[in-house]
Coordinates of C-alpha atoms and ligand atoms in Angstrom, one line a residue:
X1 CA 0.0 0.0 0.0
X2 CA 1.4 3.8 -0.6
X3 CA 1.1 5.7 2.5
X4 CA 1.6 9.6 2.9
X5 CA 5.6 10.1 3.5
X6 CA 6.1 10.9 6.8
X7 CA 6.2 13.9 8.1
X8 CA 3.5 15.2 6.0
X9 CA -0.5 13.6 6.6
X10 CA -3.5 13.7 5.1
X11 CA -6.1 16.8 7.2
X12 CA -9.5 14.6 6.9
X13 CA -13.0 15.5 7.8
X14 CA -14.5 16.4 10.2
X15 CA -11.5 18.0 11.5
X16 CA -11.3 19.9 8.5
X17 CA -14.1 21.8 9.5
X18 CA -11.8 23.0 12.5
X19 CA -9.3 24.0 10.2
X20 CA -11.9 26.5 8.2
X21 CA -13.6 27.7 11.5
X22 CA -9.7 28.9 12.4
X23 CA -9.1 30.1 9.4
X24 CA -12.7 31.9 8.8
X25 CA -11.5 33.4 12.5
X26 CA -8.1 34.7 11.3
X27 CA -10.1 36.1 8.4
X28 CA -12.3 38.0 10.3
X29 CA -9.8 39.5 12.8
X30 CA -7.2 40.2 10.0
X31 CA -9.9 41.9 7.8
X32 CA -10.6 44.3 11.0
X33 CA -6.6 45.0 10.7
X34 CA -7.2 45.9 7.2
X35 CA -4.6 43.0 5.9
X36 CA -5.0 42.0 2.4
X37 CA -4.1 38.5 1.1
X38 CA -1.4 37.5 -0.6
X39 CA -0.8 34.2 -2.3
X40 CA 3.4 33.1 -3.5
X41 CA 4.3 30.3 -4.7
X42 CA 5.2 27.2 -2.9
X43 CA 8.8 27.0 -4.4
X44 CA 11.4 29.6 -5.2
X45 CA 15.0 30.0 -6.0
X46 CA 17.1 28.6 -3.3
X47 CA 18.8 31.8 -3.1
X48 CA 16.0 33.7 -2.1
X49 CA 15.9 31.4 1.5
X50 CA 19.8 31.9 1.3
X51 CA 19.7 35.6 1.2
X52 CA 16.7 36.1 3.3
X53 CA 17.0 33.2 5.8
X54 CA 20.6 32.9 6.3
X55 CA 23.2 30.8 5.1
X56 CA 24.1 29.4 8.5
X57 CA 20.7 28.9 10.3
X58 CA 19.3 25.2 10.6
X59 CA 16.3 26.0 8.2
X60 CA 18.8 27.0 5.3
X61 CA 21.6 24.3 6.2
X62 CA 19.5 21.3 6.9
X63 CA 16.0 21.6 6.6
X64 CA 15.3 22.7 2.7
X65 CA 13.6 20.5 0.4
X66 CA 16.0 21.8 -2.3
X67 CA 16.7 20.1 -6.4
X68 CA 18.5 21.4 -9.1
X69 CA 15.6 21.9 -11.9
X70 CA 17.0 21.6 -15.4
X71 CA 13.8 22.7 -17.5
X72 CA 13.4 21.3 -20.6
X73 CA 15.7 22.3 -23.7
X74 CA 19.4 20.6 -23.5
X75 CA 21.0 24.0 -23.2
X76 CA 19.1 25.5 -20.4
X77 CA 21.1 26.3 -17.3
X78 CA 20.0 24.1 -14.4
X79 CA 18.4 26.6 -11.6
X80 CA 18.4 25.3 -7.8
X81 CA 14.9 25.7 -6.5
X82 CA 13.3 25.0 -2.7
X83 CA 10.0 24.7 -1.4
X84 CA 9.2 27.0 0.7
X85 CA 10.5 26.7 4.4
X86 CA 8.8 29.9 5.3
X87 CA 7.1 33.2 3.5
X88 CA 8.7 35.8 4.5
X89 CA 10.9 36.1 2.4
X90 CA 8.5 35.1 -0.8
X91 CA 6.3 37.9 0.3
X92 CA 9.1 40.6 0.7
X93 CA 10.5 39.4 -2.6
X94 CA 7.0 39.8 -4.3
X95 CA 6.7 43.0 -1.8
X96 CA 9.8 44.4 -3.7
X97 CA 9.0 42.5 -7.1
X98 CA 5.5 44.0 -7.6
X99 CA 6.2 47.6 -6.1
X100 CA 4.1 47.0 -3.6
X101 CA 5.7 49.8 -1.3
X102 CA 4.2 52.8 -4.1
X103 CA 0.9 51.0 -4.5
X104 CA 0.5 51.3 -0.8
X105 CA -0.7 47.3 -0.1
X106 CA 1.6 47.3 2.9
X107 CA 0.0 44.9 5.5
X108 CA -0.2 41.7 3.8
X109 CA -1.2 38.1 5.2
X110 CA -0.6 34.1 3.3
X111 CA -2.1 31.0 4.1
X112 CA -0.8 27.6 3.0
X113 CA 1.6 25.1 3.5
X114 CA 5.8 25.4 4.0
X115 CA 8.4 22.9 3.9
X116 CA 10.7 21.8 6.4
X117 CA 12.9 18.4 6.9
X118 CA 12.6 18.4 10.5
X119 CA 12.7 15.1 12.6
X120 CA 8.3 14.4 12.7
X121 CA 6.4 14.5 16.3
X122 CA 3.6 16.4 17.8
X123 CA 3.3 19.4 16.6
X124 CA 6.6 19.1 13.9
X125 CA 5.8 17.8 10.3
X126 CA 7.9 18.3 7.3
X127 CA 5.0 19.9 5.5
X128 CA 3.1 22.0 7.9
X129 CA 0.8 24.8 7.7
X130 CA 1.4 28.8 8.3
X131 CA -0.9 31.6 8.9
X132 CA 1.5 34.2 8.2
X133 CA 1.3 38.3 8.2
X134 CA 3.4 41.0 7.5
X135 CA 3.6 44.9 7.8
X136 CA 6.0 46.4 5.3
X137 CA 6.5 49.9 3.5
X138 CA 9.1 52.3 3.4
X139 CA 10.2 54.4 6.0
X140 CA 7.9 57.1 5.5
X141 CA 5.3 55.0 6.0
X142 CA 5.7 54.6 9.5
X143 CA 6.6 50.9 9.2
X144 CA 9.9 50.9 11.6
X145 CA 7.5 52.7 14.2
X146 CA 7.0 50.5 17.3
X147 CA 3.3 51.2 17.1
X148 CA 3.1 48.7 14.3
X149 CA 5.1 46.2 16.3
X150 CA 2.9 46.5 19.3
X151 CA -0.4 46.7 17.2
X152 CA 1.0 43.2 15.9
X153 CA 1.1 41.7 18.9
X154 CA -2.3 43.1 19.9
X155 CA -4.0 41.5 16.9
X156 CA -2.9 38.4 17.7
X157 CA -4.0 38.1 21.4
X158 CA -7.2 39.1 20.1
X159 CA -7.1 36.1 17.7
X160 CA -6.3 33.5 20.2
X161 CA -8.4 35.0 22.8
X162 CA -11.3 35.2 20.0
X163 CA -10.6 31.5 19.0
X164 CA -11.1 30.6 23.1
X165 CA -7.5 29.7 23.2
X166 CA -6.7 31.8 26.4
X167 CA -3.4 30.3 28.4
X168 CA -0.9 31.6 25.8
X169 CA 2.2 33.1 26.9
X170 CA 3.6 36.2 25.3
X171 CA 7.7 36.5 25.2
X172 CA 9.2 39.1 24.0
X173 CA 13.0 40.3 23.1
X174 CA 15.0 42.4 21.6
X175 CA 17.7 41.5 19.1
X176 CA 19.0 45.1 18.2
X177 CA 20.4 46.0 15.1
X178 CA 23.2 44.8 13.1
X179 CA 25.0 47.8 14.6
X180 CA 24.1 46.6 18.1
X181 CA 25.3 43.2 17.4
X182 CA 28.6 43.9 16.1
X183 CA 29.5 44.3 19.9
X184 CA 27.4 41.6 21.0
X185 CA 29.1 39.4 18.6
X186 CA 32.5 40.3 19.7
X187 CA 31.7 39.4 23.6
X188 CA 29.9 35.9 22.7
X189 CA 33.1 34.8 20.4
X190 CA 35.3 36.0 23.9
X191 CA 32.9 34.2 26.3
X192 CA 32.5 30.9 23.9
X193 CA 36.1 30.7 23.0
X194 CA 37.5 28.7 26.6
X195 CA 34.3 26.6 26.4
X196 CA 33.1 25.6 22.8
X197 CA 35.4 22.9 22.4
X198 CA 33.4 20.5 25.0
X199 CA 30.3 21.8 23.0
X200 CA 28.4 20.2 19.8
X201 CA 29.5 20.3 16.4
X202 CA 26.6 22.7 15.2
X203 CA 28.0 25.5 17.9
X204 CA 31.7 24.9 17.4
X205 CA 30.7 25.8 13.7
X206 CA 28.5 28.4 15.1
X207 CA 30.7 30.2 17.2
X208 CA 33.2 31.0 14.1
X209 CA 30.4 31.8 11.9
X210 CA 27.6 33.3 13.1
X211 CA 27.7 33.2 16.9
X212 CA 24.1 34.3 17.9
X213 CA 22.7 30.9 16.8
X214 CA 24.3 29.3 19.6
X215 CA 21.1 30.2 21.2
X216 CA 19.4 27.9 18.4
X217 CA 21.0 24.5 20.0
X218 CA 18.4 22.2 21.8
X219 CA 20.9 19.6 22.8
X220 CA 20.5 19.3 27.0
X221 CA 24.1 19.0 27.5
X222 CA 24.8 22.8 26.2
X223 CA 22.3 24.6 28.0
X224 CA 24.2 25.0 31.0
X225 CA 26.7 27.0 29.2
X226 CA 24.8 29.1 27.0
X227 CA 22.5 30.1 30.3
X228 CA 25.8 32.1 31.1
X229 CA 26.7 33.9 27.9
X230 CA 26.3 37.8 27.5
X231 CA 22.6 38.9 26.5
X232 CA 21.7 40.7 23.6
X233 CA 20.0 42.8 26.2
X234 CA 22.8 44.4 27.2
X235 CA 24.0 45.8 24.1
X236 CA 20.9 47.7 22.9
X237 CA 22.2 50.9 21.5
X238 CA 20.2 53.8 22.5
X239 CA 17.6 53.4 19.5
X240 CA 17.1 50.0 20.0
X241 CA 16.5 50.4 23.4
X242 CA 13.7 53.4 23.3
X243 CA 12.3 51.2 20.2
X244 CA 11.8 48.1 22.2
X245 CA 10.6 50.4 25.3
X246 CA 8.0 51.7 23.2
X247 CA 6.6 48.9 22.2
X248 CA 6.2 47.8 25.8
X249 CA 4.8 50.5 27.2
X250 CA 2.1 50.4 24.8
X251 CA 1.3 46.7 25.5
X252 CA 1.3 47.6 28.7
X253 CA -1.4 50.2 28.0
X254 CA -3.8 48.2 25.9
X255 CA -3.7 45.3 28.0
X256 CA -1.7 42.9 26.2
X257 CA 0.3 40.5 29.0
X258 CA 4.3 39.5 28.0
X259 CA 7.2 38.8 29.6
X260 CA 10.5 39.3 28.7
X261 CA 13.2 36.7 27.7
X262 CA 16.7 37.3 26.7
X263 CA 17.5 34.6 25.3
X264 CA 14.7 34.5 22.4
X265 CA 17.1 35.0 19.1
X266 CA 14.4 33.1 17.0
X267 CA 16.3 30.8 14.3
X268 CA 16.1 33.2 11.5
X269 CA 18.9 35.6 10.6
X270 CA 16.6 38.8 9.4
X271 CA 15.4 39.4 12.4
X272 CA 16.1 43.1 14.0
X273 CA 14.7 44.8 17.4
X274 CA 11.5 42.9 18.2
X275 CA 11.6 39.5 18.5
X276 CA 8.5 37.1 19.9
X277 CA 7.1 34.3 20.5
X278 CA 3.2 32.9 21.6
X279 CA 3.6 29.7 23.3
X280 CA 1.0 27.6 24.7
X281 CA 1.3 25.0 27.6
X282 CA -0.8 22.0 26.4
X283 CA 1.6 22.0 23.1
X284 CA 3.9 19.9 24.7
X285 CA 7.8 19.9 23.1
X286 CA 6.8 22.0 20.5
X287 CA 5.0 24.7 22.0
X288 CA 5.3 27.6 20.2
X289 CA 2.7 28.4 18.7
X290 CA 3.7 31.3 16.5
X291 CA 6.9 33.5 16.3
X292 CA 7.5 36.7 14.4
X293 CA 9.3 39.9 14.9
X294 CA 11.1 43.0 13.0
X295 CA 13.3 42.6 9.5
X296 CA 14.7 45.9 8.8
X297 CA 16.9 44.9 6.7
X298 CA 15.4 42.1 4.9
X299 CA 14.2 44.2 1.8
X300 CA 18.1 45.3 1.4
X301 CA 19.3 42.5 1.4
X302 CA 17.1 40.9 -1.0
X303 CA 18.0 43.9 -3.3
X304 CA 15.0 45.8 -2.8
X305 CA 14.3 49.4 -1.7
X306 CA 14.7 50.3 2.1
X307 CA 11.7 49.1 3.8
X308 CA 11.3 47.8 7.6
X309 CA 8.9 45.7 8.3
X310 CA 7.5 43.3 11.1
X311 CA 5.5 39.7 10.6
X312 CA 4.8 36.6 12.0
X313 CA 3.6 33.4 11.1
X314 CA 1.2 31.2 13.6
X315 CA 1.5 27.5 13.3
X316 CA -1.6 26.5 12.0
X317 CA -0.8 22.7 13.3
X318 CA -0.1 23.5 16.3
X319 CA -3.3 26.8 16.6
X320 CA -5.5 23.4 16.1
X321 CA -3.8 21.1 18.5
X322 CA -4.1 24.1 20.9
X323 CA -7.9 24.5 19.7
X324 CA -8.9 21.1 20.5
X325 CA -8.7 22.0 23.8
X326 CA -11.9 23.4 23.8
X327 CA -13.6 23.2 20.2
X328 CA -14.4 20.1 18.7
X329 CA -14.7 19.7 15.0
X330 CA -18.3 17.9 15.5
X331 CA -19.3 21.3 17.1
X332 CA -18.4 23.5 14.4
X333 CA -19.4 21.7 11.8
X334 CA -22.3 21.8 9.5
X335 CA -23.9 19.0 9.2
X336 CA -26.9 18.3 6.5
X337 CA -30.3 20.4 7.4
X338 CA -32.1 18.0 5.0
X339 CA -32.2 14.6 4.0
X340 CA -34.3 14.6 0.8
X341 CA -35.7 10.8 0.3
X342 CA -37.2 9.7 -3.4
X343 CA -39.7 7.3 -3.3
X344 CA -39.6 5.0 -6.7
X345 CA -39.3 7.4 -9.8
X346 CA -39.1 10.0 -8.0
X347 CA -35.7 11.0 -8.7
X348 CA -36.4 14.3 -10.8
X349 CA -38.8 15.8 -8.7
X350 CA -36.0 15.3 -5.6
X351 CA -33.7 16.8 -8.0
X352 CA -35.7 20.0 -8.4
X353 CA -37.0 20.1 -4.9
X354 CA -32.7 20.1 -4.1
X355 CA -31.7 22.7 -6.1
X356 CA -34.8 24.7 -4.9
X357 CA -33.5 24.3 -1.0
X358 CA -30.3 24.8 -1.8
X359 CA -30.3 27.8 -3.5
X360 CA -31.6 29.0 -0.4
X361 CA -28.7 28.3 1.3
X362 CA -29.6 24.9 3.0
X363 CA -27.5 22.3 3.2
X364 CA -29.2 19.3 1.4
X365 CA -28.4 15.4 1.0
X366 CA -30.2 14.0 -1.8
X367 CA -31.2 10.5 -1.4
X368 CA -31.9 7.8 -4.4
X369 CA -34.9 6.2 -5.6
X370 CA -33.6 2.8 -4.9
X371 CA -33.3 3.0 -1.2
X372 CA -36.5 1.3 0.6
X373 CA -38.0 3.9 3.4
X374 CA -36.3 2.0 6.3
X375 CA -32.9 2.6 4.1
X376 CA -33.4 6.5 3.7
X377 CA -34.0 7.0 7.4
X378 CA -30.9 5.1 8.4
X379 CA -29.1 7.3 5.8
X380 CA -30.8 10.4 6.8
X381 CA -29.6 9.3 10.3
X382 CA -26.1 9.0 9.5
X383 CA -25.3 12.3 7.8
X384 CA -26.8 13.9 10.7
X385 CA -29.4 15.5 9.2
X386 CA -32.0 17.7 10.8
X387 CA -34.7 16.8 8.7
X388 CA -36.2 13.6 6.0
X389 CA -37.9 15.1 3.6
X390 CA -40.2 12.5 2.0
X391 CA -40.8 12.8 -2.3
X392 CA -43.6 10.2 -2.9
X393 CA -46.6 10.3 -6.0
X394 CA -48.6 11.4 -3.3
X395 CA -46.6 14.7 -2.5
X396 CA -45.7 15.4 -6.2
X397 CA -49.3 15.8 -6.9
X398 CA -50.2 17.5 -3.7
X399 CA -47.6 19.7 -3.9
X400 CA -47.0 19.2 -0.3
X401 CA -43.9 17.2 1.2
X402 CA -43.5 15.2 4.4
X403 CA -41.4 16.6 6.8
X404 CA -40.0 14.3 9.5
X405 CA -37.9 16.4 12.4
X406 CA -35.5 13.5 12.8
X407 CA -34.7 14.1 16.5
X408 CA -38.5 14.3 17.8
X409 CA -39.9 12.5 15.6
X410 CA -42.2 15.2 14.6
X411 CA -43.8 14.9 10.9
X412 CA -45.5 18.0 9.2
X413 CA -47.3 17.9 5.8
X414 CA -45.3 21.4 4.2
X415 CA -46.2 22.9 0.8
X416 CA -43.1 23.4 -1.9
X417 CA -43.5 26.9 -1.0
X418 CA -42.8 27.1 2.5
X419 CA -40.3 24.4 3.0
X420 CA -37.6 26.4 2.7
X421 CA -38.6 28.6 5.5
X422 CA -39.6 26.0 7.4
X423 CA -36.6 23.9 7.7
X424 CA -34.5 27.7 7.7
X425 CA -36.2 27.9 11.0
X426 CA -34.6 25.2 12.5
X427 CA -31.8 25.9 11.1
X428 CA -31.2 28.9 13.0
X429 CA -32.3 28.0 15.9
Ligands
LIG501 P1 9.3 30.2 12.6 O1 9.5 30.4 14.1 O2 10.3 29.5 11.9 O3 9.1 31.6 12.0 O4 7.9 29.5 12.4 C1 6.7 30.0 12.9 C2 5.8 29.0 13.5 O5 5.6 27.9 12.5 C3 6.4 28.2 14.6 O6 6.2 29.0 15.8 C4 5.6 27.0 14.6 O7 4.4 27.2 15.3 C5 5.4 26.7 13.2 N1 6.3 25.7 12.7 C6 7.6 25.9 12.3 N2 8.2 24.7 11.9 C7 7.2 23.8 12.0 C8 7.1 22.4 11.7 N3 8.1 21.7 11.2 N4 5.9 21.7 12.0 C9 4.9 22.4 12.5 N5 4.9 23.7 12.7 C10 6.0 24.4 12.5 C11 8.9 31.9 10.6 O8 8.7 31.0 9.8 C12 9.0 33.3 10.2 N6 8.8 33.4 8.8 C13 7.9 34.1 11.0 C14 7.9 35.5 10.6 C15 7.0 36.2 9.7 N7 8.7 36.5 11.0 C16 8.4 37.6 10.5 N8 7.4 37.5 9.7

């Protein structure tokens, strides 16, 4: 038999219907934002995640699904292309691409799925979904302003409050600028120098390369020493360190809980000032359930005009294992309002009676003329509809349908007319 590859599964109803009910959420809450959607395309050039990403983080070194794509003619050069690990850098390419900046579409949100070779458990699958959103625009346009970093953060604790998902945790950082970190740099290459050697091999390479992503390395045995290196805290330069005060001080006004932790780097290298993360306890291991924070730079560097700009992307996974908590699929799903049952030959008539219900926005299952009575009501049963609705001779002629409420039991004689209304009426209620 030929399974899914692991690390990526099949999303199958009814939890589906969870997955739309998020989504129709984030929706909703973005529109209230005034985001507009983007869409990119799920594979790029491999330098775009280079550039953007970083050469020397684990997404870029380990994790990309990357090939070399030849096209189709003998002399074409080949190109190397990756799926998409992440979209923030698709979206600020497009961003720079389409000259989004002068068309003034500067808040910008993608759904879909991203690509990562990561080892598979709870809440880590190689092809895994993001909600992602970013505000970008040049300077002018107030986009390196820590209102729009705190106004970020806001939207999203309204999200996951709005989606019932209440026990999240809010931490928050700053990484500074590159300016800041030239310093920074400079201390955690002195402090890791006596005690990288009897570290792994990932932050012996790190500590020579790109020393901040010592902060990246889960392995137990290293945690010890990288609780005592020098914070980027401590090298905010005076900018930095108003910007990242302003942003709390206006969290602290509208309410929005946080609490600060210096040693949130995030595994991305575009990352300047603000960086955060929304974790949530039932998650387990892999319990953050979004991260995000400020790219100044990224446009730059991606050869594009100067344009800060701050984003995050939610795991959508993980949003519905965190959902699940308290939202069922089975109670946000829409199950049939009618069962429509054709007595012998009567298949037409059901047909029309169908198309009439449903083009009043009723969900309708439409039987078959070869199921007995006793077959229709078990089938009724099943989809969970509300109500059988009974197409015999009889009815046809009467123009009047039988109407069985399947839970009481109750059976009405409707005419064509009113059915609609009549079954809306339960509907709503
Ligand atoms: P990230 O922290 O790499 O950031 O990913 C964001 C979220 O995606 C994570 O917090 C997690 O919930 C989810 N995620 C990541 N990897 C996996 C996986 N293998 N399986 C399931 N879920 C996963 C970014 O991707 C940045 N682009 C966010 C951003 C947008 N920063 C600025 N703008």
């Amino acid at each position: 038999m030929i399974k899914a590859i692991r690390g990526t599964r099949d999303l199958l109803p009814p939890d589906t219907a969870l997955w739309n009910f998020a989504e129709a959420a984030v929706r909703d809450v973005f529109r209230a934002y005034n985001f507009q959607e983007i869409r990119t395309p799920i594979f790029e050039s491999t330098e775009l995640f280079a550039r953007g990403v970083g050469e020397e983080t684990d997404i870029v070194s380990k994790e990309m699904f990357t090939w070399e794509d030849r096209g189709r003619a003998a002399s074409d050069r080949a190109q190397s292309l990756t799926l998409r690990p992440e979209a923030t850098a698709g979206i600020v390419r497009a961003y720079i691409e389409h000259n989004l900046g002068d068309r003034g579409l500067n808040k910008l949100f993608c759904i879909g799925p991203m690509f990562r070779r990561e080892r598979p458990q709870k809440g880590r699958y190689r092809q895994f979904y993001q909600i992602d959103a970013e505000v970008i625009g040049p300077p002018s346009s107030g986009s390196d302003s820590p209102a729009r970093d705190a106004e970020v953060l806001e939207m999203l604790a309204t999200l996951l409050d709005r989606l019932g998902i209440s026990d999240w945790n809010l931490e928050l950082n700053s990484v500074g600028t590159p300016a800041d970190r030239v310093q920074f740099n400079e201390a955690l290459r002195k402090a890791l120098e006596p005690v990288v050697g009897g570290m792994c091999a990932d932050c012996q390479r790190r500590a020579v390369t790109n020393p901040l992503r010592v902060f990246d390395c889960k392995v137990p045995e290293d945690q010890p020493v990288i609780e005592t290196l020098p914070r980027i805290t401590q090298f905010l330069g005076e900018d930095s360190r108003k910007h990242f005060d302003a942003v709390q001080e206006i969290l602290t006004k509208v309410g929005v809980r946080f609490s600060l932790n210096s040693r949130l780097v995030r595994g991305l290298d575009y990352y300047t000032r603000t960086a955060f993360e929304f974790t949530h306890g039932a998650l387990g291991a892999q319990n953050a359930i979004l991260g995000g924070g400020r790219y100044d730079g990224l446009s730059e560097a991606l050869g594009g005009p100067a344009a800060p700009g701050i984003g995050f992307a939610i795991g959508e996974d993980r949003l519905i294992l965190s959902l699940q908590e308290k939202t069922t699929a089975e109670s946000v799903l829409r199950k049939p309002d009618v069962y429509i049952a054709p007595m012998s030959s009567m298949n037409a008539e059901a047909a029309r009676l169908a198309r009439e219900l449903r083009r009043h926005d009723l969900v309708v299952e439409l039987g078959d003329d070869n199921f007995r009575l006793k077959k229709s009501f078990e089938a009724a049963t099943k989809t969970g509809a509300k109500y059988i609705l009974i197409v015999g001779e009889n009815e046809v002629k009467a123009d009047a349908f039988a109407l069985k409420n399947l839970a009481t039991g109750e059976q009405v004689q409707v005419p064509r007319n009113e059915l609609a209304a009549r079954i809306q009426l339960e509907a709503k209620s």
